[in-house]
Amino acid sequence: MNSKPKRLFESPRQVVTDIILLCIGSSLCATATNGILIPNNFATGGITGISLILHKMTGIDVGLAYLLLNVPLFVLAWMVVGRRFFFFSVIGTTTLTLALLFVNFIHFNLHDQTLNALLAGLILGGGAGLCLRTSGSQGGTDILSVMLLKRFSINIGTTILTVNVIVLLIISVYYSIEAVLHTMIVVYVTSKVVNIVVTGLSQRKSVFIISSKWEEISHEILKDIRRGVTIIKGEGGYMRNEEHILYAVIAFTEIGQLKRLVRSIDPSAFVVISDTLEVVNYRIGNQPHW
């Protein structure tokens, strides 16, 4: 009898955890926006950047502008990604809007503008990454990023960086060259931190092992690391002898354990460990639960 993957959304505890993460992430983003970006006349990319431009031009509140600009994107979230993502993205956008309105009491006053840009990128990336670790997002560019990841496996940070640079080029007429250059630092650091927070230690590694003691190594991987192993029959290119190649996908944190295990059984084993772009599976997969 085949076992089916459990539903990803079935626990009230998960709902509460997601909402808490959305609130924390939104507060971090609001802190960076109100405490660093606006006082230092920086912009940023995406919907937040356009909201800052509207604030600069018309005086409209940044949070209100952000909420209004997100309305058409929610339609895409509902149609393309799913209802759960739509629901949590509404919560994420609402919490960010409220945070932008009320979390304005923390200000950073670093003398070096470059350090201000780096700090803003770190805080924004951390906040946005926490929100993307949930079942939703903060809306804006995050919705487009999730759509492209699900449909074309395009890295979230790459989408955010590309879209933000395009937006910055369009809105650069409203800011000085210095402000735009510092904003590009904010955008770049934000995209990198988002990737680290979303994937981070959950990054998966693919492993190929060629050894004469493949049976023992396979057994130990199954027993100690508790990861599945695929046995591929191959042939040596020079001696034409039959080989058994072990293939497994493991978590980043399990690399050291795997290497120690293989070395203890066969020090001469040939091991190849490589990065994976994306792994989709309910046991070893590393996609957030959108």
Coordinates of C-alpha atoms in Angstrom, one line a residue:
M1 CA 0.0 0.0 0.0
N2 CA 1.5 3.3 -1.1
S3 CA 1.8 6.0 1.5
K4 CA 0.7 9.5 0.5
P5 CA 2.4 12.7 1.6
K6 CA 0.8 14.4 4.5
R7 CA -1.0 17.7 3.8
L8 CA 1.3 20.6 4.4
F9 CA -1.3 22.7 6.1
E10 CA -3.3 20.8 8.7
S11 CA -2.1 22.1 12.1
P12 CA -3.3 25.2 14.0
R13 CA 0.2 25.3 15.5
Q14 CA 1.6 25.9 12.0
V15 CA -0.9 28.7 11.4
V16 CA 0.1 30.4 14.6
T17 CA 3.8 30.0 13.9
D18 CA 3.4 31.4 10.4
I19 CA 1.5 34.5 11.7
I20 CA 4.2 35.1 14.3
L21 CA 7.0 34.9 11.7
L22 CA 5.0 37.3 9.4
C23 CA 4.7 39.8 12.3
I24 CA 8.4 39.6 13.2
G25 CA 9.5 39.8 9.5
S26 CA 7.2 42.7 8.8
S27 CA 8.5 44.6 11.9
L28 CA 12.1 44.1 10.8
C29 CA 11.2 45.4 7.3
A30 CA 9.4 48.4 8.8
T31 CA 12.3 49.1 11.1
A32 CA 14.7 49.2 8.1
T33 CA 12.4 51.4 6.0
N34 CA 11.4 53.9 8.7
G35 CA 14.7 53.8 10.6
I36 CA 17.2 53.8 7.7
L37 CA 15.8 54.2 4.2
I38 CA 13.6 57.2 4.7
P39 CA 15.9 59.2 7.1
N40 CA 18.9 58.6 4.7
N41 CA 16.9 59.4 1.6
F42 CA 17.5 55.8 0.2
A43 CA 15.1 54.0 -2.0
T44 CA 14.6 50.3 -2.5
G45 CA 13.3 48.1 -5.3
G46 CA 9.9 46.5 -5.9
I47 CA 6.6 47.8 -4.5
T48 CA 8.3 49.2 -1.5
G49 CA 10.5 51.4 -3.7
I50 CA 7.6 52.7 -5.7
S51 CA 5.7 53.4 -2.4
L52 CA 8.7 55.4 -1.2
I53 CA 8.7 57.4 -4.5
L54 CA 4.9 58.1 -4.0
H55 CA 5.6 59.2 -0.5
K56 CA 8.4 61.5 -1.7
M57 CA 6.2 63.0 -4.5
T58 CA 2.8 63.2 -2.9
G59 CA 3.3 62.7 0.8
I60 CA 1.0 59.7 0.9
D61 CA 1.8 57.3 3.7
V62 CA 4.2 54.5 2.7
G63 CA 2.1 51.8 4.3
L64 CA -1.1 52.9 2.6
A65 CA 0.6 53.2 -0.8
Y66 CA 2.1 49.7 -0.4
L67 CA -1.3 48.2 0.4
L68 CA -3.0 49.8 -2.6
L69 CA -0.2 48.7 -5.0
N70 CA -0.5 45.1 -3.9
V71 CA -4.1 44.6 -4.8
P72 CA -3.5 43.5 -8.4
L73 CA -0.7 41.2 -7.3
F74 CA -3.1 39.3 -4.9
V75 CA -5.1 38.3 -7.9
L76 CA -2.0 36.6 -9.4
A77 CA -1.3 35.0 -6.0
W78 CA -4.8 33.5 -6.0
M79 CA -4.7 32.3 -9.6
V80 CA -1.2 31.0 -10.0
V81 CA 0.2 30.0 -6.6
G82 CA -2.8 28.9 -4.5
R83 CA -5.3 29.9 -1.9
R84 CA -3.1 29.2 1.1
F85 CA -0.4 31.4 -0.3
F86 CA -3.0 34.1 -1.1
F87 CA -4.4 33.9 2.5
F88 CA -1.1 34.2 4.2
S89 CA 0.1 36.9 1.8
V90 CA -2.9 39.0 2.7
I91 CA -1.9 38.6 6.4
G92 CA 1.7 39.4 5.5
T93 CA 0.9 42.5 3.6
T94 CA -1.5 43.7 6.3
T95 CA 1.1 43.2 9.0
L96 CA 3.7 45.0 6.9
T97 CA 1.3 47.9 6.3
L98 CA 0.5 48.2 10.0
A99 CA 4.2 47.9 10.9
L100 CA 5.1 50.7 8.4
L101 CA 2.5 52.8 10.1
F102 CA 3.4 52.2 13.7
V103 CA 7.0 50.8 13.9
N104 CA 8.7 54.1 13.4
F105 CA 10.3 54.7 16.8
I106 CA 13.7 52.9 16.0
H107 CA 16.2 55.0 14.2
F108 CA 19.8 54.2 13.2
N109 CA 22.3 57.0 13.0
L110 CA 25.5 55.5 11.5
H111 CA 27.9 58.2 10.2
D112 CA 28.9 56.1 7.1
Q113 CA 26.2 55.9 4.5
T114 CA 27.6 52.7 3.1
L115 CA 27.2 51.1 6.5
N116 CA 23.7 52.4 6.7
A117 CA 23.0 50.7 3.3
L118 CA 24.6 47.4 4.5
L119 CA 22.6 47.4 7.7
A120 CA 19.3 48.2 5.9
G121 CA 20.0 45.3 3.4
L122 CA 20.7 42.9 6.3
I123 CA 17.5 43.8 8.2
L124 CA 15.3 43.9 5.1
G125 CA 16.6 40.6 3.8
G126 CA 16.2 39.0 7.2
G127 CA 12.6 40.3 7.5
A128 CA 11.6 39.3 4.0
G129 CA 13.3 35.9 4.4
L130 CA 11.4 35.1 7.6
C131 CA 8.1 35.9 5.8
L132 CA 9.0 33.7 2.9
R133 CA 9.7 30.8 5.3
T134 CA 6.0 30.8 6.1
S135 CA 3.1 29.7 3.8
G136 CA 2.8 33.2 2.4
S137 CA 4.8 36.4 1.8
Q138 CA 4.7 40.2 2.2
G139 CA 3.2 40.6 -1.2
G140 CA 4.8 42.8 -3.8
T141 CA 7.9 41.3 -5.6
D142 CA 7.7 38.3 -3.3
I143 CA 4.6 37.1 -5.1
L144 CA 6.3 37.3 -8.5
S145 CA 9.4 35.5 -7.0
V146 CA 7.3 32.6 -5.7
M147 CA 5.5 32.3 -9.0
L148 CA 8.8 32.1 -11.0
L149 CA 10.3 29.7 -8.5
K150 CA 7.3 27.3 -8.7
R151 CA 6.9 27.5 -12.5
F152 CA 10.6 27.9 -13.7
S153 CA 12.8 27.1 -10.6
I154 CA 14.3 30.6 -10.8
N155 CA 16.0 31.5 -7.6
I156 CA 14.0 33.9 -5.3
G157 CA 17.0 36.2 -4.7
T158 CA 17.7 36.4 -8.4
T159 CA 14.2 37.5 -9.2
I160 CA 14.2 40.1 -6.4
L161 CA 17.6 41.5 -7.5
T162 CA 16.6 41.7 -11.2
V163 CA 13.2 43.3 -10.6
N164 CA 14.6 45.7 -8.0
V165 CA 17.4 46.9 -10.3
I166 CA 14.9 47.6 -13.1
V167 CA 12.7 49.6 -10.7
L168 CA 15.8 51.5 -9.5
L169 CA 16.7 52.4 -13.0
I170 CA 13.2 53.8 -13.6
I171 CA 13.0 55.8 -10.4
S172 CA 16.6 57.0 -10.3
V173 CA 15.4 60.4 -11.7
Y174 CA 13.9 61.2 -8.3
Y175 CA 17.1 60.5 -6.3
S176 CA 20.7 61.6 -6.4
I177 CA 23.3 59.3 -7.9
E178 CA 24.8 58.7 -4.4
A179 CA 21.4 57.7 -3.1
V180 CA 20.8 55.3 -6.0
L181 CA 24.2 53.7 -5.6
H182 CA 23.7 53.2 -1.9
T183 CA 20.2 51.8 -2.7
M184 CA 21.8 49.3 -5.1
I185 CA 23.9 48.1 -2.1
V186 CA 20.6 47.7 -0.1
V187 CA 19.0 45.7 -3.0
Y188 CA 22.0 43.4 -3.5
V189 CA 22.5 42.6 0.2
T190 CA 18.7 42.1 0.6
S191 CA 18.6 39.5 -2.2
K192 CA 21.6 37.6 -0.8
V193 CA 20.2 37.5 2.8
V194 CA 16.8 36.4 1.5
N195 CA 18.4 33.4 -0.2
I196 CA 20.3 32.5 3.0
V197 CA 17.3 32.8 5.2
V198 CA 14.9 30.9 2.9
T199 CA 17.3 28.1 1.9
G200 CA 20.1 28.5 4.5
L201 CA 20.9 25.2 6.3
S202 CA 18.0 23.5 4.5
Q203 CA 20.0 23.5 1.3
R204 CA 20.2 20.0 -0.2
K205 CA 23.3 18.3 -1.6
S206 CA 23.4 15.5 -4.1
V207 CA 26.0 12.8 -3.4
F208 CA 27.6 10.2 -5.7
I209 CA 29.7 7.5 -4.0
I210 CA 31.8 4.8 -5.9
S211 CA 33.2 2.1 -3.6
S212 CA 33.8 -1.6 -3.6
K213 CA 32.1 -1.6 -0.2
W214 CA 29.0 0.0 -1.5
E215 CA 26.7 -2.4 0.3
E216 CA 28.0 -1.5 3.7
I217 CA 28.0 2.2 2.9
S218 CA 24.5 2.0 1.6
H219 CA 23.3 0.2 4.7
E220 CA 24.9 2.8 7.1
I221 CA 23.4 5.7 5.2
L222 CA 20.0 4.2 5.5
K223 CA 20.5 3.4 9.2
D224 CA 22.5 6.3 10.6
I225 CA 21.6 9.3 8.4
R226 CA 18.2 7.9 7.5
R227 CA 18.3 9.0 3.9
G228 CA 17.2 7.1 0.9
V229 CA 19.9 5.7 -1.4
T230 CA 19.6 4.8 -5.1
I231 CA 22.0 2.1 -6.5
I232 CA 23.1 2.8 -10.0
K233 CA 24.9 0.1 -12.0
G234 CA 27.8 1.4 -14.0
E235 CA 31.0 0.4 -15.7
G236 CA 34.6 1.6 -15.3
G237 CA 35.8 3.5 -18.4
Y238 CA 39.3 2.1 -18.3
M239 CA 39.2 -1.4 -16.8
R240 CA 35.6 -2.0 -17.9
N241 CA 34.8 -3.5 -14.5
E242 CA 31.3 -3.4 -13.1
E243 CA 30.7 -0.6 -10.6
H244 CA 27.9 0.2 -8.2
I245 CA 27.3 3.9 -7.7
L246 CA 25.4 5.2 -4.7
Y247 CA 23.3 8.3 -5.2
A248 CA 21.6 10.2 -2.3
V249 CA 20.3 13.6 -1.5
I250 CA 21.1 14.9 2.0
A251 CA 20.8 18.1 4.0
F252 CA 23.7 20.6 4.2
T253 CA 24.1 19.8 7.9
E254 CA 24.6 16.1 7.2
I255 CA 27.7 16.4 5.0
G256 CA 30.2 16.0 7.8
Q257 CA 28.4 12.9 9.1
L258 CA 28.3 11.4 5.6
K259 CA 32.0 12.0 5.0
R260 CA 33.0 10.5 8.3
L261 CA 30.8 7.5 7.7
V262 CA 32.3 6.8 4.2
R263 CA 35.9 7.4 5.4
S264 CA 35.5 4.9 8.2
I265 CA 34.3 2.2 5.9
D266 CA 36.4 2.8 2.8
P267 CA 39.0 5.6 2.9
S268 CA 39.6 5.1 -0.9
A269 CA 36.0 5.6 -1.9
F270 CA 35.3 8.2 -4.6
V271 CA 32.8 10.7 -3.4
V272 CA 31.3 13.7 -5.3
I273 CA 29.1 16.2 -3.4
S274 CA 27.4 18.9 -5.5
D275 CA 24.8 21.6 -4.9
T276 CA 21.1 21.2 -5.9
L277 CA 19.0 24.1 -7.2
E278 CA 15.7 22.6 -5.9
V279 CA 14.5 19.4 -4.4
V280 CA 10.8 18.6 -4.4
N281 CA 9.7 15.8 -2.1
Y282 CA 7.7 15.7 1.1
R283 CA 10.5 14.1 3.1
I284 CA 13.7 15.7 1.8
G285 CA 12.4 18.6 -0.2
N286 CA 13.5 22.1 0.6
Q287 CA 10.7 24.2 -0.9
P288 CA 8.8 26.3 1.6
H289 CA 5.2 25.2 2.0
W290 CA 3.5 27.6 -0.5

